[in-house]
Each structure stands twice: as C-alpha cells, then as structure tokens.
Amino acid sequence: MNDNPAFGANLQPFMGIPSFMRLPATRDLKDADVAILGVPFDSGTSYRSGTRFGPRKIREASLMIWGHNAALHVTPLKTLKAVDYGDVSVIPTSIEHTMTAITQTAGEILASGATLITLGGDHSITLPLLRAHAQKHGPVSLVHIDAHLDTWEAEFEAVPYSHGTPFRYALQEGLIREGEYMQIGIRGPVSGENDYEDARQLGARIVTIHEVMEKGVGEILKEVHARMKGPVYVTVDIDSADPAYAPGTGTPEVGGLTSYQLLQLVRGLRGLNLIGFDLVEVSPPFDHGDITAILAANIVFEYLSLLALKTG
Ligand code: MN
Ligand code: MN
C-alpha cells in the first residue's frame, strides 16, 4: 500500500494534482481563513480571449512557491488555514448567468467567514465579486491596478456587461465608497479625452503610469493609505505589468509596471483593512515560458502574506 498522498505540500512541486500552492482542494470551509477560487471565464473579453485557462495555469505556476515570504518575514500558511475551493461553475455562453453564479459562490464563501482570493478569468468577473463583498461589508474602498479604466459605456448595448465596464456599474450600484477608488497604472490609446474625464466624473482617482513613474511607487502608496478608510478590496489586472513581463494577456499595453513595481505596489498595501482580492486577465495561450502565470501566482502569494500579517 502506497501511502503517498495524491497531492499536497509534502510532495515535490512537479508531483501530484495541482491545487493553489498545493493547498487542500476542498469545499469544506470549517475554520478556513482564506479560500482560493477560480473563475475560468473569458466571454466578457472584447478582443482576444483565453483567460478561461488562467486559473489552472496560475495554480500550476504556484506550485513552486515554497511558503516563506522573505521580504515580509512571514510564512502565511503557518498562521492562516487556506483551502483551494475549486472553480465557479461558469457558463461560457452567458455572461449574465455566470455573474449570478459568481456572486452566489462568493457569497457562500464570505458567509463562512473566510476571506476570498479569486483567480480570473477576464475583468468582468470583478463586478459580481464586488456585489458579494458589498453585501457582506457594505461599500468598499477599491484599489484597482490596471492599464485600462474599465469604466466604459457598454460596447454592446443589449448586454451592458463586459471586461471593459465592471467599474462603471460598481460605481453606479454604490458598491464603492465615495472618493475611495484609485485606478493605478492607467495608460494606452483611448478613444478620446472623454474616457478619462468620464471615469473621473464617475468618481475615480486616476493614477496614470506616467504619474507612477514620475513620483515612484512609494508616493502612490502614501496616497492609497491616506485615501482608503473603509474595508479595502484589491483588484489586479495583470496587464498593468508591461507586456515584457506579462505578455500572456488579452489586451496588452506597452510602457507598464515592471514585475518588481507590481510586487512593491501589492506589498505596500500592508496595514490596510484588506477584505478581498482578485487577479484577472492572465491568458496562457499568449504567454511565453509561463512568465505571466508565474508573476500572477507570486502576486497572489504577496497578498496572502498580507492577510497573514493582518491576522497574525
Ligand atoms: Mn481590467
Ligand atoms: Mn486591463
């Protein structure tokens, strides 16, 4: 009788069935502090798809994360009980059904008391996630790291939802606290000046990549800490990183953050009242050598480390 487990932390990274960081794959949330949830959905994508393969690839890339965060001096899984909850049951041909399923699954997890970390999927998944979090915590403070505003008007009038519109609706639905929404890393060609003005009118504080590079990440983080007074939700679009570091994404924009700057940005959120996180837009078919998925897995690990510091 072979008593080697089928998966888990005792195996070599290249062995076993890949769950996030080799965590137990289970829907039993008893005493769980953190649940990792995949949303393999990319039908909110307006250009090139492929992010439905994101959660699985990020899980695979996470197998090489050994567990100790030497920069933050914490071993998150020592203080936190975390599980890999698996994926939301998405319907690739229906964004509306999928959004309902996301809010429902996220709501179940949040009701158990666990903090939710979600792996996308395209950015349309963040609206139903915000709905679930606002149901529990009330309107949230939102840190949104992205190349794109994602506050556009519906591109397709009959279906308002896409990966370009989630924050317009989140603002309109009152899911975000007034004056506590920052978009960081914004760049790239837009249809006109109106796009930025429109986002500002809706209530976004736009921090362009130019501002990040001029002031440095530290200055931007000071503003984040000064502004965010409520429960803080963090959403990271991997296209905030430069395509040189994160080519595996659907809508790449040149002149972005380095991997290190993105790590710094997330690490610098330490001390905020962090209540939820998602990482979206990893599209493995466009990746090279898995570098985008590896960056994504490490960003998630950075956030997990912050949660451990918060409770530990
Ligand atoms: Mn986005
Ligand atoms: Mn984007």
mmCIF file of N, CA and C in Angstrom, residues 206-266:
data_model
loop_
_atom_site.group_PDB
_atom_site.id
_atom_site.type_symbol
_atom_site.label_atom_id
_atom_site.label_comp_id
_atom_site.label_asym_id
_atom_site.label_seq_id
_atom_site.Cartn_x
_atom_site.Cartn_y
_atom_site.Cartn_z
ATOM 1 N N ILE A 206 -7.650 58.705 -11.000
ATOM 2 C CA ILE A 206 -6.816 58.029 -11.991
ATOM 3 C C ILE A 206 -5.352 58.330 -11.725
ATOM 4 N N VAL A 207 -4.567 57.293 -11.507
ATOM 5 C CA VAL A 207 -3.117 57.446 -11.394
ATOM 6 C C VAL A 207 -2.518 56.828 -12.657
ATOM 7 N N THR A 208 -2.078 57.674 -13.574
ATOM 8 C CA THR A 208 -1.535 57.151 -14.830
ATOM 9 C C THR A 208 -0.165 56.518 -14.583
ATOM 10 N N ILE A 209 0.276 55.727 -15.531
ATOM 11 C CA ILE A 209 1.605 55.120 -15.401
ATOM 12 C C ILE A 209 2.672 56.217 -15.355
ATOM 13 N N HIS A 210 2.398 57.311 -16.053
ATOM 14 C CA HIS A 210 3.325 58.441 -16.031
ATOM 15 C C HIS A 210 3.499 58.952 -14.597
ATOM 16 N N GLU A 211 2.390 59.098 -13.901
ATOM 17 C CA GLU A 211 2.450 59.583 -12.518
ATOM 18 C C GLU A 211 3.195 58.591 -11.615
ATOM 19 N N VAL A 212 2.962 57.298 -11.839
ATOM 20 C CA VAL A 212 3.669 56.271 -11.045
ATOM 21 C C VAL A 212 5.169 56.388 -11.273
ATOM 22 N N MET A 213 5.569 56.534 -12.538
ATOM 23 C CA MET A 213 6.998 56.573 -12.860
ATOM 24 C C MET A 213 7.651 57.878 -12.389
ATOM 25 N N GLU A 214 6.903 58.981 -12.464
ATOM 26 C CA GLU A 214 7.439 60.270 -12.017
ATOM 27 C C GLU A 214 7.617 60.324 -10.501
ATOM 28 N N LYS A 215 6.575 59.888 -9.782
ATOM 29 C CA LYS A 215 6.576 60.016 -8.318
ATOM 30 C C LYS A 215 7.239 58.827 -7.633
ATOM 31 N N GLY A 216 7.165 57.666 -8.267
ATOM 32 C CA GLY A 216 7.644 56.437 -7.639
ATOM 33 C C GLY A 216 6.518 55.738 -6.893
ATOM 34 N N VAL A 217 6.666 54.425 -6.742
ATOM 35 C CA VAL A 217 5.611 53.604 -6.136
ATOM 36 C C VAL A 217 5.323 54.041 -4.691
ATOM 37 N N GLY A 218 6.367 54.419 -3.958
ATOM 38 C CA GLY A 218 6.201 54.802 -2.555
ATOM 39 C C GLY A 218 5.232 55.962 -2.364
ATOM 40 N N GLU A 219 5.347 56.987 -3.220
ATOM 41 C CA GLU A 219 4.456 58.152 -3.127
ATOM 42 C C GLU A 219 3.015 57.754 -3.419
ATOM 43 N N ILE A 220 2.847 56.897 -4.410
ATOM 44 C CA ILE A 220 1.492 56.464 -4.772
ATOM 45 C C ILE A 220 0.875 55.698 -3.601
ATOM 46 N N LEU A 221 1.693 54.871 -2.965
ATOM 47 C CA LEU A 221 1.189 54.087 -1.825
ATOM 48 C C LEU A 221 0.776 54.985 -0.663
ATOM 49 N N LYS A 222 1.503 56.095 -0.490
ATOM 50 C CA LYS A 222 1.116 57.040 0.573
ATOM 51 C C LYS A 222 -0.300 57.541 0.327
ATOM 52 N N GLU A 223 -0.586 57.874 -0.919
ATOM 53 C CA GLU A 223 -1.938 58.351 -1.230
ATOM 54 C C GLU A 223 -2.972 57.249 -1.006
ATOM 55 N N VAL A 224 -2.630 56.020 -1.386
ATOM 56 C CA VAL A 224 -3.564 54.900 -1.173
ATOM 57 C C VAL A 224 -3.913 54.805 0.315
ATOM 58 N N HIS A 225 -2.885 54.846 1.157
ATOM 59 C CA HIS A 225 -3.120 54.701 2.598
ATOM 60 C C HIS A 225 -3.902 55.889 3.169
ATOM 61 N N ALA A 226 -3.671 57.069 2.609
ATOM 62 C CA ALA A 226 -4.389 58.245 3.105
ATOM 63 C C ALA A 226 -5.858 58.216 2.696
ATOM 64 N N ARG A 227 -6.121 57.675 1.515
ATOM 65 C CA ARG A 227 -7.455 57.734 0.945
ATOM 66 C C ARG A 227 -8.393 56.642 1.463
ATOM 67 N N MET A 228 -7.858 55.419 1.616
ATOM 68 C CA MET A 228 -8.714 54.259 1.852
ATOM 69 C C MET A 228 -9.061 54.131 3.328
ATOM 70 N N LYS A 229 -10.311 54.398 3.659
ATOM 71 C CA LYS A 229 -10.728 54.403 5.063
ATOM 72 C C LYS A 229 -11.627 53.217 5.402
ATOM 73 N N GLY A 230 -12.212 52.613 4.391
ATOM 74 C CA GLY A 230 -13.168 51.518 4.628
ATOM 75 C C GLY A 230 -12.516 50.162 4.440
ATOM 76 N N PRO A 231 -13.338 49.116 4.340
ATOM 77 C CA PRO A 231 -12.823 47.790 4.018
ATOM 78 C C PRO A 231 -12.268 47.804 2.590
ATOM 79 N N VAL A 232 -11.027 47.359 2.424
ATOM 80 C CA VAL A 232 -10.345 47.535 1.134
ATOM 81 C C VAL A 232 -10.384 46.261 0.291
ATOM 82 N N TYR A 233 -10.944 46.400 -0.898
ATOM 83 C CA TYR A 233 -10.897 45.331 -1.896
ATOM 84 C C TYR A 233 -9.832 45.699 -2.928
ATOM 85 N N VAL A 234 -9.039 44.700 -3.341
ATOM 86 C CA VAL A 234 -7.951 44.949 -4.288
ATOM 87 C C VAL A 234 -8.180 44.091 -5.532
ATOM 88 N N THR A 235 -8.151 44.743 -6.693
ATOM 89 C CA THR A 235 -8.275 44.003 -7.948
ATOM 90 C C THR A 235 -7.069 44.308 -8.831
ATOM 91 N N VAL A 236 -6.358 43.257 -9.234
ATOM 92 C CA VAL A 236 -5.147 43.412 -10.039
ATOM 93 C C VAL A 236 -5.386 42.812 -11.424
ATOM 94 N N ASP A 237 -5.339 43.665 -12.434
ATOM 95 C CA ASP A 237 -5.356 43.208 -13.824
ATOM 96 C C ASP A 237 -3.892 43.029 -14.229
ATOM 97 N N ILE A 238 -3.535 41.828 -14.666
ATOM 98 C CA ILE A 238 -2.128 41.535 -14.928
ATOM 99 C C ILE A 238 -1.581 42.396 -16.071
ATOM 100 N N ASP A 239 -2.467 42.993 -16.884
ATOM 101 C CA ASP A 239 -1.968 43.866 -17.959
ATOM 102 C C ASP A 239 -1.469 45.213 -17.432
ATOM 103 N N SER A 240 -1.579 45.437 -16.116
ATOM 104 C CA SER A 240 -0.911 46.600 -15.514
ATOM 105 C C SER A 240 0.605 46.469 -15.674
ATOM 106 N N ALA A 241 1.085 45.230 -15.660
ATOM 107 C CA ALA A 241 2.510 44.986 -15.908
ATOM 108 C C ALA A 241 2.803 45.154 -17.397
ATOM 109 N N ASP A 242 4.021 45.557 -17.701
ATOM 110 C CA ASP A 242 4.428 45.718 -19.093
ATOM 111 C C ASP A 242 4.362 44.363 -19.818
ATOM 112 N N PRO A 243 4.008 44.387 -21.114
ATOM 113 C CA PRO A 243 3.973 43.123 -21.871
ATOM 114 C C PRO A 243 5.315 42.386 -21.877
ATOM 115 N N ALA A 244 6.410 43.103 -21.588
ATOM 116 C CA ALA A 244 7.700 42.423 -21.487
ATOM 117 C C ALA A 244 7.728 41.457 -20.306
ATOM 118 N N TYR A 245 6.928 41.771 -19.271
ATOM 119 C CA TYR A 245 6.864 40.933 -18.075
ATOM 120 C C TYR A 245 5.616 40.066 -18.054
ATOM 121 N N ALA A 246 4.582 40.508 -18.761
ATOM 122 C CA ALA A 246 3.304 39.805 -18.735
ATOM 123 C C ALA A 246 2.666 39.800 -20.126
ATOM 124 N N PRO A 247 3.279 39.050 -21.045
ATOM 125 C CA PRO A 247 2.724 39.010 -22.404
ATOM 126 C C PRO A 247 1.430 38.197 -22.501
ATOM 127 N N GLY A 248 1.222 37.305 -21.518
ATOM 128 C CA GLY A 248 0.076 36.401 -21.585
ATOM 129 C C GLY A 248 -1.188 37.060 -21.101
ATOM 130 N N THR A 249 -1.719 37.968 -21.908
ATOM 131 C CA THR A 249 -2.937 38.688 -21.552
ATOM 132 C C THR A 249 -3.629 39.132 -22.825
ATOM 133 N N GLY A 250 -4.912 39.455 -22.717
ATOM 134 C CA GLY A 250 -5.703 39.691 -23.921
ATOM 135 C C GLY A 250 -5.544 41.057 -24.538
ATOM 136 N N THR A 251 -5.242 42.072 -23.719
ATOM 137 C CA THR A 251 -5.219 43.451 -24.197
ATOM 138 C C THR A 251 -3.949 44.145 -23.718
ATOM 139 N N PRO A 252 -2.783 43.724 -24.218
ATOM 140 C CA PRO A 252 -1.518 44.283 -23.705
ATOM 141 C C PRO A 252 -1.340 45.751 -24.102
ATOM 142 N N GLU A 253 -0.714 46.508 -23.182
ATOM 143 C CA GLU A 253 -0.402 47.922 -23.437
ATOM 144 C C GLU A 253 1.058 48.151 -23.082
ATOM 145 N N VAL A 254 1.803 48.751 -23.982
ATOM 146 C CA VAL A 254 3.232 48.951 -23.735
ATOM 147 C C VAL A 254 3.460 50.021 -22.656
ATOM 148 N N GLY A 255 4.676 50.005 -22.092
ATOM 149 C CA GLY A 255 5.067 51.052 -21.140
ATOM 150 C C GLY A 255 4.440 50.885 -19.770
ATOM 151 N N GLY A 256 4.431 49.670 -19.242
ATOM 152 C CA GLY A 256 3.758 49.412 -17.967
ATOM 153 C C GLY A 256 4.700 49.192 -16.803
ATOM 154 N N LEU A 257 4.134 48.678 -15.709
ATOM 155 C CA LEU A 257 4.894 48.395 -14.495
ATOM 156 C C LEU A 257 5.857 47.235 -14.745
ATOM 157 N N THR A 258 6.993 47.263 -14.040
ATOM 158 C CA THR A 258 7.839 46.073 -14.022
ATOM 159 C C THR A 258 7.222 45.078 -13.043
ATOM 160 N N SER A 259 7.673 43.825 -13.110
ATOM 161 C CA SER A 259 7.212 42.824 -12.145
ATOM 162 C C SER A 259 7.482 43.314 -10.738
ATOM 163 N N TYR A 260 8.666 43.900 -10.548
ATOM 164 C CA TYR A 260 9.057 44.331 -9.212
ATOM 165 C C TYR A 260 8.175 45.465 -8.709
ATOM 166 N N GLN A 261 7.852 46.406 -9.590
ATOM 167 C CA GLN A 261 6.969 47.504 -9.173
ATOM 168 C C GLN A 261 5.575 46.997 -8.794
ATOM 169 N N LEU A 262 5.103 45.989 -9.519
ATOM 170 C CA LEU A 262 3.788 45.429 -9.198
ATOM 171 C C LEU A 262 3.835 44.720 -7.841
ATOM 172 N N LEU A 263 4.915 43.975 -7.597
ATOM 173 C CA LEU A 263 5.099 43.347 -6.281
ATOM 174 C C LEU A 263 5.129 44.408 -5.179
ATOM 175 N N GLN A 264 5.897 45.481 -5.442
ATOM 176 C CA GLN A 264 6.019 46.580 -4.472
ATOM 177 C C GLN A 264 4.667 47.204 -4.157
ATOM 178 N N LEU A 265 3.869 47.415 -5.208
ATOM 179 C CA LEU A 265 2.551 48.033 -5.036
ATOM 180 C C LEU A 265 1.667 47.189 -4.129
ATOM 181 N N VAL A 266 1.645 45.881 -4.388
ATOM 182 C CA VAL A 266 0.781 44.998 -3.592
ATOM 183 C C VAL A 266 1.342 44.870 -2.171
#
